[in-house]
mmCIF file of C-alpha atoms in Angstrom:
data_model
loop_
_atom_site.group_PDB
_atom_site.id
_atom_site.type_symbol
_atom_site.label_atom_id
_atom_site.label_comp_id
_atom_site.label_asym_id
_atom_site.label_seq_id
_atom_site.Cartn_x
_atom_site.Cartn_y
_atom_site.Cartn_z
ATOM 1 C CA UNK A 1 120.533 -0.766 19.346
ATOM 2 C CA UNK A 2 117.884 0.986 21.416
ATOM 3 C CA UNK A 3 117.649 4.724 21.240
ATOM 4 C CA UNK A 4 118.140 6.501 24.585
ATOM 5 C CA UNK A 5 115.421 8.906 25.599
ATOM 6 C CA UNK A 6 116.382 12.505 25.428
ATOM 7 C CA UNK A 7 116.512 14.355 28.730
ATOM 8 C CA UNK A 8 113.726 16.786 29.468
ATOM 9 C CA UNK A 9 114.702 20.433 29.688
ATOM 10 C CA UNK A 10 114.369 20.480 33.495
ATOM 11 C CA UNK A 11 116.467 17.364 33.984
ATOM 12 C CA UNK A 12 120.035 16.738 33.007
ATOM 13 C CA UNK A 13 121.079 13.204 32.062
ATOM 14 C CA UNK A 14 123.538 12.945 34.958
ATOM 15 C CA UNK A 15 121.589 14.673 37.690
ATOM 16 C CA UNK A 16 119.174 12.919 39.956
ATOM 17 C CA UNK A 17 116.268 14.738 41.458
ATOM 18 C CA UNK A 18 117.224 15.824 44.968
ATOM 19 C CA UNK A 19 113.759 16.520 46.231
ATOM 20 C CA UNK A 20 110.322 17.184 44.983
ATOM 21 C CA UNK A 21 109.284 20.789 44.921
ATOM 22 C CA UNK A 22 107.229 21.681 47.985
ATOM 23 C CA UNK A 23 103.555 22.016 47.325
ATOM 24 C CA UNK A 24 102.109 25.249 48.513
ATOM 25 C CA UNK A 25 99.614 24.585 51.236
ATOM 26 C CA UNK A 26 96.201 25.777 50.257
ATOM 27 C CA UNK A 27 94.464 27.480 53.124
ATOM 28 C CA UNK A 28 91.822 25.095 54.382
ATOM 29 C CA UNK A 29 88.380 26.476 54.713
ATOM 30 C CA UNK A 30 87.048 26.203 58.209
ATOM 31 C CA UNK A 31 84.655 23.310 58.492
ATOM 32 C CA UNK A 32 81.141 24.509 58.197
ATOM 33 C CA UNK A 33 79.325 24.045 61.436
ATOM 34 C CA UNK A 34 75.664 24.478 61.660
ATOM 35 C CA UNK A 35 74.969 25.725 65.124
ATOM 36 C CA UNK A 36 71.637 24.541 66.321
ATOM 37 C CA UNK A 37 69.577 27.444 67.508
ATOM 38 C CA UNK A 38 68.804 27.345 71.198
ATOM 39 C CA UNK A 39 65.228 26.382 71.808
ATOM 40 C CA UNK A 40 63.254 29.413 72.761
ATOM 41 C CA UNK A 41 61.734 29.217 76.181
ATOM 42 C CA UNK A 42 58.156 30.153 76.439
ATOM 43 C CA UNK A 43 57.735 33.058 78.763
ATOM 44 C CA UNK A 44 56.040 31.635 81.789
ATOM 45 C CA UNK A 45 52.619 33.109 82.332
ATOM 46 C CA UNK A 46 52.369 34.736 85.729
ATOM 47 C CA UNK A 47 49.206 33.631 87.516
ATOM 48 C CA UNK A 48 49.633 35.893 90.534
ATOM 49 C CA UNK A 49 52.373 37.884 92.227
ATOM 50 C CA UNK A 50 53.210 39.761 95.387
ATOM 51 C CA UNK A 51 55.935 40.538 97.871
ATOM 52 C CA UNK A 52 56.697 39.372 101.385
ATOM 53 C CA UNK A 53 59.427 38.247 103.713
ATOM 54 C CA UNK A 54 61.199 34.988 102.977
ATOM 55 C CA UNK A 55 63.316 32.872 105.256
ATOM 56 C CA UNK A 56 65.083 29.549 104.771
ATOM 57 C CA UNK A 57 65.355 26.237 106.510
ATOM 58 C CA UNK A 58 67.748 23.339 106.193
ATOM 59 C CA UNK A 59 66.884 20.786 108.890
ATOM 60 C CA UNK A 60 66.117 17.289 107.588
ATOM 61 C CA UNK A 61 62.424 16.528 107.983
ATOM 62 C CA UNK A 62 59.444 15.176 106.114
ATOM 63 C CA UNK A 63 57.562 17.710 104.017
ATOM 64 C CA UNK A 64 53.822 18.139 103.668
ATOM 65 C CA UNK A 65 54.082 16.539 100.215
ATOM 66 C CA UNK A 66 55.416 13.350 101.810
ATOM 67 C CA UNK A 67 58.938 13.649 100.417
ATOM 68 C CA UNK A 68 62.041 14.007 102.526
ATOM 69 C CA UNK A 69 63.206 17.640 102.664
ATOM 70 C CA UNK A 70 66.420 18.276 100.683
ATOM 71 C CA UNK A 71 68.141 21.560 101.614
ATOM 72 C CA UNK A 72 70.040 21.458 98.289
ATOM 73 C CA UNK A 73 66.896 21.286 96.146
ATOM 74 C CA UNK A 74 65.082 24.302 94.714
ATOM 75 C CA UNK A 75 61.991 23.963 96.870
ATOM 76 C CA UNK A 76 59.946 26.105 99.254
ATOM 77 C CA UNK A 77 57.123 26.077 101.765
ATOM 78 C CA UNK A 78 53.996 28.206 101.366
ATOM 79 C CA UNK A 79 50.863 28.252 103.530
ATOM 80 C CA UNK A 80 48.204 27.910 100.851
ATOM 81 C CA UNK A 81 49.555 27.379 97.319
ATOM 82 C CA UNK A 82 48.886 23.878 96.012
ATOM 83 C CA UNK A 83 51.773 21.470 96.490
ATOM 84 C CA UNK A 84 53.719 21.216 93.246
ATOM 85 C CA UNK A 85 53.165 24.878 92.324
ATOM 86 C CA UNK A 86 56.069 26.642 90.620
ATOM 87 C CA UNK A 87 57.038 30.045 91.962
ATOM 88 C CA UNK A 88 59.681 32.488 90.733
ATOM 89 C CA UNK A 89 61.249 34.256 93.717
ATOM 90 C CA UNK A 90 63.118 37.513 93.024
ATOM 91 C CA UNK A 91 65.435 39.414 95.345
ATOM 92 C CA UNK A 92 64.743 43.051 94.376
ATOM 93 C CA UNK A 93 68.024 44.205 95.950
ATOM 94 C CA UNK A 94 70.193 42.094 93.642
ATOM 95 C CA UNK A 95 67.788 41.283 90.802
ATOM 96 C CA UNK A 96 68.605 37.589 91.154
ATOM 97 C CA UNK A 97 65.779 35.109 90.799
ATOM 98 C CA UNK A 98 65.162 31.413 91.328
ATOM 99 C CA UNK A 99 62.232 29.164 90.461
ATOM 100 C CA UNK A 100 61.139 26.834 93.237
ATOM 101 C CA UNK A 101 58.597 24.056 93.620
ATOM 102 C CA UNK A 102 56.233 24.239 96.591
ATOM 103 C CA UNK A 103 56.529 20.973 98.509
ATOM 104 C CA UNK A 104 55.840 22.002 102.109
ATOM 105 C CA UNK A 105 53.647 24.188 104.322
ATOM 106 C CA UNK A 106 54.776 27.235 106.267
ATOM 107 C CA UNK A 107 56.246 29.563 107.351
ATOM 108 C CA UNK A 108 54.168 30.276 110.416
ATOM 109 C CA UNK A 109 55.781 33.594 111.355
ATOM 110 C CA UNK A 110 54.028 36.898 110.665
ATOM 111 C CA UNK A 111 55.148 38.844 107.600
ATOM 112 C CA UNK A 112 56.670 35.839 105.868
ATOM 113 C CA UNK A 113 54.978 33.949 103.065
ATOM 114 C CA UNK A 114 57.818 31.732 101.817
ATOM 115 C CA UNK A 115 60.254 29.442 103.540
ATOM 116 C CA UNK A 116 62.917 28.579 100.958
ATOM 117 C CA UNK A 117 65.354 25.696 101.000
ATOM 118 C CA UNK A 118 68.900 26.747 101.873
ATOM 119 C CA UNK A 119 70.022 26.343 98.225
ATOM 120 C CA UNK A 120 67.172 28.472 96.869
ATOM 121 C CA UNK A 121 67.792 31.215 99.443
ATOM 122 C CA UNK A 122 71.561 31.174 98.756
ATOM 123 C CA UNK A 123 70.914 31.454 95.000
ATOM 124 C CA UNK A 124 69.339 34.881 95.440
ATOM 125 C CA UNK A 125 70.751 36.226 98.698
ATOM 126 C CA UNK A 126 73.030 35.819 101.686
ATOM 127 C CA UNK A 127 72.032 33.034 104.069
ATOM 128 C CA UNK A 128 73.751 35.009 106.834
ATOM 129 C CA UNK A 129 70.869 37.473 106.710
ATOM 130 C CA UNK A 130 68.338 34.746 107.522
ATOM 131 C CA UNK A 131 65.383 36.729 106.156
ATOM 132 C CA UNK A 132 64.947 38.959 103.117
ATOM 133 C CA UNK A 133 62.183 40.819 101.393
ATOM 134 C CA UNK A 134 61.294 39.171 98.046
ATOM 135 C CA UNK A 135 58.917 39.507 95.134
ATOM 136 C CA UNK A 136 57.274 36.326 93.943
ATOM 137 C CA UNK A 137 55.400 35.241 90.834
ATOM 138 C CA UNK A 138 53.258 32.111 90.776
ATOM 139 C CA UNK A 139 53.958 30.436 87.428
ATOM 140 C CA UNK A 140 52.005 27.179 87.712
ATOM 141 C CA UNK A 141 49.566 25.603 90.124
#
């Protein structure tokens, strides 16, 4: 004859376990994320600066640089800056600024030194005005 095992104190010989006790959920630690620091931009060195009137244009045409004018690009015309120069244009009324690339010549109207693409003008002012007074900073030639 084989001896029968004695029941454990938590179990009776006739009862069957109905369910396992629920395990308490341990709060999960938030996954550690290592945020990459944003690369620091070098402050652009200002070569020269000034203020003048600026207008905009948006008619398709060839530019002095030989590329087709794109009114949606951040470009501008200037009478004497080298083509390819980078210029920050600031609207002092709103404080908004845009950086444009000089790819054309002009404007040929007194009091104006920049002719911005429609997109560049709209980024800092109201195209309905047509002309605005701006500050500019030449960043690269």
